[in-house]
Amino acid sequence: MYAISLQSFSFHPLSSSNPHNKPKKNRPPLFISTNPSHLNVLHLRDLFFSTNLSCHRFPHLDSHGRVEPVDLHKLRTAVLHSSVVVSVFSRGEFCEGEGRDMETSEFGIGELIRRAVPVSESNGRLVGFGRAVSDCGLTASIYDVAVIPSLQGLGIGHMIVKRIIRFLTSGGIYDIAALCSQKERLFFEACGFKEDSLGSTTMMYTQAAPNCVKDDLLVKCSGRMMLLVPPMRKPVVSNEMIPIDEKGF
Amino acid sequence: MLPNASLAPSSMRHLHFSACHYKVSDMIFIPSNAYSRLMPAKKRHRVFPLRASFWDSIKSGFLKDNTTQVIEPPLTTLEEEEPLPQEIVLVENTQPDGTNEQIIFSSGGEVDVYELQALCDKVGWPRRPLTKLAAALKNSFMVATLHSTKKSSDTEGDNQKQLIGMARATSDHAFNATIWDVVVDPSYQGQGLGKALVEQLIRALLQRDIGNITLFADSKVVDFYRNLGFEADPEGIKGMFWYPRY
């Protein structure tokens, strides 16, 4: 099946065979799904906001260092055009600020039944997410991996990345990239990512408009960056076989 | 937790626009028929045709040219149009003997994978499986090509059309894009053609408000991209790749 409900609320000690195993003893029941129709885009936007994630790599930050909420329409478009979408749900009471306190919950029949019902996307809360964009042939890039702050450090993010990789490799994609900031680098290293062995340099388009802005220059806003749209150049027409001057372009 | 009813000001414009056509609730969920296309291949059957259809089925869930299957009718009017196929003559020169050569930029057109493989051979790139290459081209956000057409002055003569350059970009159509496989025939290099290819891609991406444009540059071409407005490791952002441990 495509969805797995992990009802493991067991107290396994740290496994010595896999150094990346986090202690599972505090991990709540989780439901992990690769079905994009389980996803509520509003909840996703809230998840991103709670983890201070902006889909822009150079976001506007307010005086407290917080990002703006993500544009809903663009978020939906991005999810629709992602080849892999992984959502993790958990029951509300295990998440910070939600419902009742674990310690004082009753243990009557009602409570037992409620706990016996597996977590699903309809009764759970979105606590983790990750997606990847692929050309379905050669390459893929992982974006926007997020887990709510109260459940971080429990291996859920690792689980999300593993699931994305499994999905991609089962479709024959092995060239998987992830763009990471300094903070995210350790996380992806723990998931088995390294800098390119062929020594390629990661580059991003950051060209801003020059100080003396001409009227016909177009700029596009991306987070806090004002990116210059390269102007159209006139075609070069010549009647002789002469080397084309670069300025013609 | 943000209250559902209020949206940040930057979203207000979109909300108003969308409210004219359909309820906000239509925007919140992904259509359930999108999932019926997601069928992971059975792991044991690593059969070549099955793998191809696996990606076909995923792709068809998100097909650009098949939006009516996935997205409810009201949204098709709002979904931005695909970059229209366009052809631009970049260079035209006429030889003294009357032969006319044009270098034509094109996007959205068909690319012959055999021609492309021959071009990649010319620049010394390692070979890649043709079916994977074809699938990658089909599912890229944009594929830009350069063709050289030579017309002889003799009206009876055939026009020779040759693929001399290519660049492609993958994207989620909203925030992120990566440029891959920028290649120009060695005999046509040094004329600014590679620059034109990349600039066209950037223009098309920015027009769709896709602001995170990334690429992974070989050490020899880092300066080429720097001159085009790319910055290496901006603010410490680096690309990392998956290396499985067996």
Coordinates of C-alpha atoms in Angstrom, one line a residue:
Chain A
M1 CA 0.0 0.0 0.0
Y2 CA 1.1 3.5 -0.5
A3 CA 0.3 4.7 3.0
I4 CA 1.9 3.3 6.1
S5 CA 0.6 3.9 9.6
L6 CA 3.3 3.5 12.2
Q7 CA 1.6 2.7 15.4
S8 CA 5.0 2.1 17.1
F9 CA 4.9 3.6 20.5
S10 CA 7.5 1.2 21.7
F11 CA 10.6 1.9 23.8
H12 CA 13.4 0.6 21.7
P13 CA 16.8 1.4 22.9
L14 CA 19.2 3.1 20.5
S15 CA 20.1 0.6 17.8
S16 CA 23.8 0.2 17.6
S17 CA 23.8 -1.1 14.0
N18 CA 22.6 2.1 12.5
P19 CA 24.2 5.2 13.9
H20 CA 21.5 7.4 12.4
N21 CA 18.7 5.8 14.3
K22 CA 17.1 8.3 16.6
P23 CA 15.6 7.1 19.9
K24 CA 12.1 6.2 19.0
K25 CA 10.7 6.2 22.5
N26 CA 9.1 9.6 22.2
R27 CA 7.9 9.3 18.6
P28 CA 4.1 9.5 18.4
P29 CA 2.0 7.3 16.0
L30 CA 2.6 8.6 12.5
F31 CA 0.9 8.2 9.2
I32 CA 3.2 8.8 6.2
S33 CA 1.6 9.2 2.8
T34 CA 2.8 9.9 -0.8
N35 CA -0.7 10.7 -2.0
P36 CA -0.9 14.4 -2.8
S37 CA -4.6 14.4 -2.4
H38 CA -4.1 13.8 1.3
L39 CA -2.5 17.2 1.5
N40 CA -4.4 20.3 2.6
V41 CA -2.4 23.3 1.2
L42 CA -3.6 25.6 4.0
H43 CA -2.1 23.2 6.6
L44 CA 1.0 23.0 4.5
R45 CA 1.4 26.8 4.6
D46 CA 0.9 26.7 8.3
L47 CA 3.6 24.0 8.7
F48 CA 6.0 26.1 6.7
F49 CA 5.2 29.2 8.8
S50 CA 5.8 27.3 12.0
T51 CA 9.2 26.1 10.8
N52 CA 10.0 29.5 9.4
L53 CA 10.3 28.2 5.9
S54 CA 9.8 30.4 2.9
C55 CA 9.8 28.8 -0.5
H56 CA 12.0 31.6 -1.7
R57 CA 15.7 31.0 -1.1
F58 CA 16.3 34.7 -0.3
P59 CA 13.2 35.6 1.7
H60 CA 12.0 38.8 3.2
L61 CA 12.6 38.7 6.9
D62 CA 10.8 40.8 9.5
S63 CA 12.5 42.4 12.5
H64 CA 12.2 39.0 14.3
G65 CA 13.7 37.1 11.5
R66 CA 10.3 35.5 10.6
V67 CA 9.3 34.9 7.0
E68 CA 6.1 35.8 5.3
P69 CA 3.5 33.1 4.8
V70 CA 3.9 31.3 1.5
D71 CA 1.6 32.4 -1.4
L72 CA -1.2 29.8 -1.4
H73 CA -1.7 29.7 -5.2
K74 CA 2.0 29.3 -5.9
L75 CA 2.3 26.6 -3.2
R76 CA -0.5 24.6 -4.8
T77 CA 1.1 24.9 -8.2
A78 CA 4.4 23.8 -6.8
V79 CA 2.9 20.7 -5.2
L80 CA 0.9 19.9 -8.4
H81 CA 4.2 19.9 -10.4
S82 CA 6.2 17.9 -7.9
S83 CA 6.9 14.3 -8.9
V84 CA 7.0 13.1 -5.3
V85 CA 5.0 14.6 -2.4
V86 CA 5.5 13.1 1.1
S87 CA 3.2 14.1 4.0
V88 CA 3.4 13.0 7.6
F89 CA 0.4 13.1 9.9
S90 CA 0.2 12.6 13.6
R91 CA -2.5 12.8 16.2
G92 CA -3.2 16.2 17.5
E93 CA -2.4 15.6 21.2
F94 CA 1.2 14.8 20.4
C95 CA 1.8 18.2 18.9
E96 CA 2.6 21.3 20.8
G97 CA -0.2 23.6 21.6
E98 CA -2.8 21.0 20.5
G99 CA -5.6 19.4 22.6
R100 CA -5.0 17.8 25.9
D101 CA -1.9 17.1 27.9
M102 CA -0.6 13.5 27.6
E103 CA -0.3 13.1 31.4
T104 CA -3.8 13.9 32.3
S105 CA -5.7 12.1 29.6
E106 CA -8.2 9.6 30.9
F107 CA -7.9 5.9 30.2
G108 CA -11.5 5.0 29.9
I109 CA -12.9 2.9 27.1
G110 CA -13.5 5.9 24.9
E111 CA -9.8 6.9 25.2
L112 CA -8.7 3.3 24.5
I113 CA -10.8 3.1 21.4
R114 CA -9.6 6.5 20.2
R115 CA -6.0 5.4 20.6
A116 CA -6.7 2.1 18.8
V117 CA -7.9 4.0 15.7
P118 CA -4.9 4.4 13.4
V119 CA -3.8 7.9 12.5
S120 CA -4.9 8.9 9.0
E121 CA -4.9 12.1 7.0
S122 CA -8.5 12.8 8.0
N123 CA -8.0 12.4 11.7
G124 CA -4.4 13.5 12.0
R125 CA -2.5 16.8 11.8
L126 CA 0.1 17.5 9.2
V127 CA 3.4 17.4 11.0
G128 CA 6.0 16.8 8.3
F129 CA 6.4 17.3 4.6
G130 CA 8.9 16.9 1.8
R131 CA 8.7 17.0 -2.0
A132 CA 10.9 16.5 -5.0
V133 CA 10.8 17.8 -8.6
S134 CA 12.0 15.5 -11.3
D135 CA 12.3 15.3 -15.1
C136 CA 11.3 11.6 -14.7
G137 CA 14.3 10.5 -16.6
L138 CA 17.6 11.7 -15.3
T139 CA 17.6 14.0 -12.4
A140 CA 15.6 15.1 -9.3
S141 CA 15.8 17.9 -6.7
I142 CA 14.4 17.7 -3.2
Y143 CA 12.8 20.8 -1.8
D144 CA 11.0 22.1 1.3
V145 CA 11.6 19.3 3.8
A146 CA 9.9 20.4 7.1
V147 CA 8.9 18.9 10.4
I148 CA 7.0 20.9 13.1
P149 CA 9.4 22.2 15.8
S150 CA 7.9 20.0 18.6
L151 CA 8.6 16.8 16.7
Q152 CA 12.0 17.7 15.4
G153 CA 15.0 15.6 16.3
L154 CA 13.1 12.3 16.2
G155 CA 14.1 11.1 12.8
I156 CA 10.9 12.1 11.0
G157 CA 12.8 14.4 8.5
H158 CA 15.1 11.5 7.8
M159 CA 12.1 9.2 7.2
I160 CA 10.7 11.8 4.8
V161 CA 13.9 12.0 2.8
K162 CA 14.3 8.2 2.8
R163 CA 10.8 7.8 1.4
I164 CA 11.4 10.4 -1.3
I165 CA 14.6 8.6 -2.3
R166 CA 12.9 5.2 -2.4
F167 CA 10.2 6.6 -4.6
L168 CA 12.7 8.1 -7.0
T169 CA 15.0 5.1 -7.2
S170 CA 12.1 2.8 -7.8
G171 CA 11.5 4.9 -10.9
G172 CA 15.1 4.7 -12.0
I173 CA 16.3 8.2 -10.9
Y174 CA 19.6 8.1 -9.0
D175 CA 20.8 11.6 -9.6
I176 CA 19.2 13.3 -6.7
A177 CA 20.1 16.8 -5.5
A178 CA 19.1 18.9 -2.6
L179 CA 19.8 22.6 -2.3
C180 CA 20.8 23.4 1.3
S181 CA 21.6 26.4 3.4
Q182 CA 24.4 26.1 6.0
K183 CA 21.8 24.9 8.6
E184 CA 20.3 22.2 6.4
R185 CA 23.7 20.8 5.4
L186 CA 24.1 18.6 8.5
F187 CA 20.7 17.2 8.1
F188 CA 21.2 16.1 4.5
E189 CA 24.7 14.8 5.3
A190 CA 23.0 12.5 7.8
C191 CA 20.6 11.4 5.1
G192 CA 23.5 10.3 2.9
F193 CA 24.1 13.5 0.8
K194 CA 27.5 14.8 0.0
E195 CA 29.0 17.6 -2.1
D196 CA 29.4 16.7 -5.7
S197 CA 32.2 14.2 -6.2
L198 CA 32.8 15.7 -9.7
G199 CA 33.4 19.1 -8.1
S200 CA 30.6 21.1 -9.7
T201 CA 29.8 24.5 -8.3
T202 CA 26.3 25.3 -7.2
M203 CA 25.3 28.7 -8.7
M204 CA 22.1 30.7 -8.5
Y205 CA 20.9 33.6 -10.5
T206 CA 21.2 36.7 -8.4
Q207 CA 21.7 39.4 -11.0
A208 CA 20.2 42.6 -9.8
A209 CA 19.4 45.7 -11.9
P210 CA 22.4 48.1 -12.3
N211 CA 22.3 51.3 -10.2
C212 CA 21.5 53.5 -13.2
V213 CA 18.3 51.9 -14.2
K214 CA 17.2 52.4 -17.7
D215 CA 13.5 52.6 -18.4
D216 CA 13.3 49.5 -20.5
L217 CA 14.8 47.2 -17.9
L218 CA 12.5 44.7 -16.3
V219 CA 13.1 43.3 -12.8
K220 CA 11.3 40.5 -11.1
C221 CA 10.8 40.1 -7.3
S222 CA 11.9 36.9 -5.7
G223 CA 11.7 37.1 -1.9
R224 CA 14.0 40.0 -1.1
M225 CA 15.9 39.8 -4.4
M226 CA 15.1 42.0 -7.3
L227 CA 16.3 39.9 -10.3
L228 CA 17.1 41.5 -13.6
V229 CA 15.3 40.0 -16.6
P230 CA 17.9 39.7 -19.3
P231 CA 16.9 42.1 -22.1
M232 CA 16.1 40.8 -25.5
R233 CA 18.8 41.3 -28.0
K234 CA 18.5 42.2 -31.7
P235 CA 19.3 39.5 -34.2
V236 CA 22.6 39.8 -36.0
V237 CA 22.3 40.0 -39.8
S238 CA 25.3 40.0 -41.9
N239 CA 26.2 39.6 -45.5
E240 CA 29.7 38.3 -45.1
M241 CA 31.2 35.4 -43.2
I242 CA 32.7 37.5 -40.4
P243 CA 33.1 36.5 -36.8
I244 CA 30.1 37.6 -34.8
D245 CA 30.9 40.2 -32.2
E246 CA 29.7 39.1 -28.8
K247 CA 28.1 42.5 -28.3
G248 CA 25.6 41.6 -31.0
F249 CA 24.1 39.3 -28.4
Chain B
M1 CA -1.2 28.6 13.8
L2 CA -2.6 31.1 11.3
P3 CA -6.3 31.6 11.3
N4 CA -7.8 30.1 8.1
A5 CA -9.9 33.1 7.2
S6 CA -7.2 35.7 7.0
L7 CA -4.4 35.6 4.5
A8 CA -1.3 37.7 4.4
P9 CA -1.5 40.8 2.2
S10 CA 0.7 39.3 -0.5
S11 CA -1.9 36.6 -1.0
M12 CA -4.9 38.9 -1.0
R13 CA -4.5 39.7 -4.7
H14 CA -4.6 36.1 -5.6
L15 CA -7.5 35.3 -3.3
H16 CA -9.6 38.1 -4.9
F17 CA -8.7 36.9 -8.4
S18 CA -9.5 33.3 -7.6
A19 CA -12.7 34.1 -5.8
C20 CA -14.1 35.5 -9.0
H21 CA -14.0 32.1 -10.5
Y22 CA -14.4 29.5 -7.7
K23 CA -14.5 28.9 -4.0
V24 CA -11.3 29.2 -2.0
S25 CA -11.9 25.6 -0.8
D26 CA -11.2 24.4 -4.4
M27 CA -7.6 25.7 -4.0
I28 CA -6.9 24.0 -0.7
F29 CA -7.0 20.4 -1.8
I30 CA -5.2 18.5 -4.5
P31 CA -7.6 16.6 -6.8
S32 CA -7.9 13.0 -5.8
N33 CA -7.6 11.8 -9.3
A34 CA -4.1 13.2 -9.3
Y35 CA -3.2 10.2 -7.1
S36 CA -4.6 7.5 -9.3
R37 CA -1.7 8.3 -11.6
L38 CA 0.9 7.6 -8.9
M39 CA 1.7 3.9 -9.2
P40 CA 5.1 3.0 -7.9
A41 CA 6.6 0.2 -10.0
K42 CA 6.7 -3.2 -8.5
K43 CA 10.3 -3.5 -7.2
R44 CA 10.9 -7.0 -8.4
H45 CA 9.9 -6.3 -12.0
R46 CA 12.6 -4.0 -13.2
V47 CA 11.4 -4.4 -16.7
F48 CA 12.3 -1.7 -19.1
P49 CA 8.8 -1.0 -20.5
L50 CA 7.3 -1.0 -17.0
R51 CA 9.7 1.6 -15.8
A52 CA 8.9 3.9 -18.7
S53 CA 5.2 3.6 -18.0
F54 CA 5.7 4.2 -14.3
W55 CA 7.0 7.7 -15.0
D56 CA 4.3 8.1 -17.7
S57 CA 1.7 7.5 -15.2
I58 CA 3.2 9.9 -12.7
K59 CA 3.7 12.5 -15.4
S60 CA 0.2 12.1 -16.7
G61 CA -1.1 13.0 -13.3
F62 CA 0.6 16.3 -13.7
L63 CA 0.6 16.6 -17.4
K64 CA 1.1 20.1 -18.7
D65 CA -0.8 19.4 -21.8
N66 CA -3.5 17.3 -20.2
T67 CA -4.7 19.6 -17.5
T68 CA -8.3 18.7 -18.0
Q69 CA -7.6 15.3 -16.4
V70 CA -6.1 16.6 -13.3
I71 CA -7.4 20.0 -12.5
E72 CA -11.0 21.0 -12.2
P73 CA -12.3 23.0 -15.2
P74 CA -12.3 26.4 -13.4
L75 CA -8.6 26.1 -12.8
T76 CA -7.7 25.5 -16.4
T77 CA -8.5 29.1 -17.1
L78 CA -6.3 30.3 -14.3
E79 CA -3.4 27.9 -14.9
E80 CA -0.8 29.9 -16.7
E81 CA -0.3 29.0 -20.3
E82 CA 2.7 26.9 -21.1
P83 CA 5.6 28.8 -22.6
L84 CA 4.4 29.2 -26.2
P85 CA 6.7 27.5 -28.7
Q86 CA 8.7 30.3 -30.3
E87 CA 11.3 30.6 -33.0
I88 CA 13.7 33.5 -33.2
V89 CA 16.3 34.1 -35.8
L90 CA 19.4 35.0 -33.8
V91 CA 22.0 35.2 -36.5
E92 CA 21.7 35.4 -40.2
N93 CA 24.5 35.6 -42.7
T94 CA 24.8 35.2 -46.4
Q95 CA 28.0 34.0 -48.0
P96 CA 29.4 35.6 -51.1
D97 CA 28.4 32.4 -53.0
G98 CA 24.8 33.0 -52.1
T99 CA 24.3 30.3 -49.4
N100 CA 22.4 31.7 -46.5
E101 CA 22.8 30.4 -43.0
Q102 CA 20.4 31.1 -40.2
I103 CA 20.8 30.2 -36.5
I104 CA 17.4 29.8 -35.1
F105 CA 16.5 29.7 -31.4
S106 CA 13.5 27.6 -30.6
S107 CA 11.7 26.5 -27.5
G108 CA 8.9 24.1 -27.1
G109 CA 9.7 22.3 -30.3
E110 CA 10.6 18.6 -30.8
V111 CA 14.1 17.5 -30.2
D112 CA 15.5 14.5 -32.0
V113 CA 17.3 12.5 -29.2
Y114 CA 19.7 10.9 -31.7
E115 CA 20.8 14.4 -32.9
L116 CA 21.1 15.5 -29.3
Q117 CA 23.2 12.5 -28.4
A118 CA 25.5 13.2 -31.4
L119 CA 25.8 16.8 -30.1
C120 CA 26.7 15.6 -26.6
D121 CA 29.3 13.2 -28.1
K122 CA 30.9 16.2 -29.9
V123 CA 31.5 18.0 -26.6
G124 CA 32.7 14.9 -25.0
W125 CA 29.9 14.2 -22.5
P126 CA 29.4 10.6 -21.3
R127 CA 26.6 8.8 -23.0
R128 CA 23.2 8.5 -21.3
P129 CA 20.4 6.0 -22.1
L130 CA 18.3 7.4 -24.9
T131 CA 14.9 6.6 -23.3
K132 CA 15.9 8.4 -20.1
L133 CA 17.1 11.3 -22.2
A134 CA 13.8 11.4 -24.1
A135 CA 11.8 11.2 -20.9
A136 CA 13.9 14.0 -19.3
L137 CA 13.3 16.3 -22.3
K138 CA 9.6 15.5 -22.3
N139 CA 9.2 16.4 -18.6
S140 CA 11.4 19.5 -18.5
F141 CA 9.7 22.8 -18.0
M142 CA 11.5 24.2 -21.0
V143 CA 13.8 22.9 -23.7
A144 CA 15.6 25.5 -25.7
T145 CA 17.4 24.6 -28.9
L146 CA 19.6 26.2 -31.5
H147 CA 19.4 25.0 -35.1
S148 CA 21.5 26.0 -38.0
T149 CA 19.7 26.1 -41.4
K150 CA 21.7 26.4 -44.5
K151 CA 19.9 27.3 -47.7
S152 CA 21.9 27.2 -50.9
S153 CA 21.3 29.8 -53.5
D154 CA 20.2 27.1 -55.8
T155 CA 16.4 26.8 -55.3
E156 CA 16.6 23.1 -56.1
G157 CA 18.9 22.4 -53.2
D158 CA 17.7 21.0 -49.9
N159 CA 17.9 23.0 -46.7
Q160 CA 20.2 21.6 -44.2
K161 CA 19.0 21.8 -40.7
Q162 CA 21.3 20.8 -37.9
L163 CA 21.0 20.9 -34.1
I164 CA 23.9 23.0 -32.8
G165 CA 22.8 23.9 -29.2
M166 CA 20.5 22.9 -26.4
A167 CA 19.7 23.9 -22.8
R168 CA 16.9 22.8 -20.6
A169 CA 15.3 23.6 -17.3
T170 CA 13.3 21.6 -14.8
S171 CA 10.9 23.4 -12.5
D172 CA 8.0 23.1 -10.2
H173 CA 6.4 26.0 -12.1
A174 CA 6.2 28.2 -9.0
F175 CA 9.4 28.7 -7.0
N176 CA 12.3 26.6 -8.1
A177 CA 14.1 25.8 -11.3
T178 CA 17.3 24.1 -12.2
I179 CA 19.1 24.5 -15.6
W180 CA 20.7 21.4 -16.9
D181 CA 22.7 20.3 -20.0
V182 CA 23.7 23.5 -21.6
V183 CA 25.6 22.5 -24.8
V184 CA 26.8 24.3 -27.9
D185 CA 28.5 22.6 -30.9
P186 CA 32.2 23.3 -30.6
S187 CA 32.4 24.8 -34.1
Y188 CA 29.8 27.4 -33.1
Q189 CA 31.1 28.2 -29.7
G190 CA 32.5 31.7 -28.9
Q191 CA 29.7 33.6 -30.6
G192 CA 27.5 34.2 -27.6
L193 CA 25.1 31.4 -28.6
G194 CA 25.3 29.7 -25.2
K195 CA 24.7 33.0 -23.5
A196 CA 21.6 33.5 -25.7
L197 CA 20.3 30.1 -24.8
V198 CA 20.7 30.6 -21.0
E199 CA 19.3 34.1 -21.2
Q200 CA 16.2 32.9 -22.9
L201 CA 15.7 30.2 -20.2
I202 CA 16.1 32.8 -17.5
R203 CA 13.7 35.2 -19.2
A204 CA 11.0 32.5 -19.5
L205 CA 11.5 31.4 -15.9
L206 CA 11.3 35.0 -14.5
Q207 CA 8.3 35.7 -16.6
R208 CA 6.5 33.0 -14.7
D209 CA 7.8 34.4 -11.4
I210 CA 10.1 31.4 -10.8
G211 CA 12.8 33.1 -8.8
N212 CA 15.1 30.3 -7.5
I213 CA 17.1 29.6 -10.6
T214 CA 20.0 27.1 -9.9
L215 CA 22.5 25.2 -11.8
F216 CA 25.6 23.0 -11.1
A217 CA 28.5 24.3 -13.1
D218 CA 31.6 22.4 -14.0
S219 CA 34.7 24.2 -12.8
K220 CA 35.6 25.2 -16.4
V221 CA 32.4 27.1 -17.0
V222 CA 31.9 28.9 -13.6
D223 CA 33.1 32.1 -15.1
F224 CA 30.8 31.8 -18.1
Y225 CA 27.8 31.6 -15.7
R226 CA 29.2 34.3 -13.5
N227 CA 29.2 36.7 -16.5
L228 CA 25.5 35.8 -17.0
G229 CA 24.6 36.9 -13.5
F230 CA 25.0 33.7 -11.5
E231 CA 26.7 33.6 -8.1
A232 CA 28.5 30.7 -6.6
D233 CA 27.2 29.4 -3.3
P234 CA 25.1 32.5 -2.5
E235 CA 24.8 33.0 1.2
G236 CA 26.3 29.6 1.7
I237 CA 23.7 27.7 -0.2
K238 CA 25.2 24.6 -1.7
G239 CA 23.9 21.7 -3.7
M240 CA 24.3 18.2 -2.2
F241 CA 23.9 14.9 -4.0
W242 CA 22.8 11.5 -2.8
Y243 CA 25.5 8.9 -2.5
P244 CA 24.0 5.6 -1.4
R245 CA 26.0 3.6 1.1
Y246 CA 25.9 -0.1 0.3

